Steps between C-alpha positions, in 0.01 A plus 500: 500500500528313830807303603305180431430615144853621431673265253855381545779656298543165326151539354569862400813454285477671160591236244692549174729771636839469675507403870318634692196727515192423708173686447201499737195706396277646773769446764331776700133599515342820373457616859869434574596690185292799612661490843852489352429798273353692793799431726758578231336831415457606863867486604679833560635662183868474611465120485480528120816519288435683174685369194486640148239249375331373818501528876560232763503407867754281685378299798732300727796725420689624196714228334868590470816300413637564850181368656140603556418665831201289599178685580171370633239403239146634563236237571298580184803396290618216722168328429592454133862411575365219718264392222791476254715318757223243553557381142860406592601750234850569628586149628785416740312665785548845347234762569451832317618812683452773240215640289548742213179673392506658154226725367458499122270750332343373174785609269786422738731198493848382593805417288631146464676394820567214739456505876867425557720369781361715784206261528442130555440373141121486521275797421126502572261768378137576584326731251226742608283746309587402143638225278844526340705318239839391634746458211803268520836526323794263501800651677774567242848368580677771303644845553361615167197724510228287346124535513376196696233292330162458666468132589150488651257686726281419798166667570474593866137552594373705792525308829739241352829368638808445285806309623829513306802285582780281361589568134246782467653677798865460403508501119204711388407866523142618545338832413169686466444700181399865529152506347145554622348184350601146405389275215452125545733288286451135588827391339715710735304497828580167662259494794169596333358152566564552872329838529173543690353699212475374143647721227471507121770559241553871437292606801619836635534540877510854635734551794404666826726600788681188621661432835746209509608342828837334440568276798860377538767392748811712556766265645739768623334707773604696805315645797772766539554818305748447216731753344393476136639821355 
């Protein structure tokens, strides 16, 4: 997709869900996707952080409540940060300064969470290598341990861009279920009509390895070493 073809966020708003999610299919090209996967997989092994259910890379620094020590972003990533910025995604003259890259193998996911106060309240995600279902839950205002109820899901296709902000950022949690395939349910997936591919009810989509580029802005940064013990 060229800059001339790229729609505005106003045209990409997902209707019939709380404010605000924007979904742009084919935000990057197949060639750009291949280049991203190649670059991510060619970085030195120490750049990866291994978690129990996935592994990840931090670019731009490691966010911390006391401040992120800013690091230079490589040009192959800066290209996509600039592309997101061109949509006026963050507003108020804010530009992204951090990229979190998560690798999800087919059966891996992430528990329900929010991005929290370390970040400017806009999160943008480019998906590479595989689709995923992103599930949303209303944040519970209670100290009781209750199982949150699934409110709706979004289907994130390969090469798509998702933008979350406002109510969806502050008052909802999002998660990825741990399974190796997903089944289309039109009643719960709210952006099917916006997807590049057309899907049928009950269709099963097999997952492949997915790389997600989560592009955000960390307001509190430092160019000096911080004592963060």
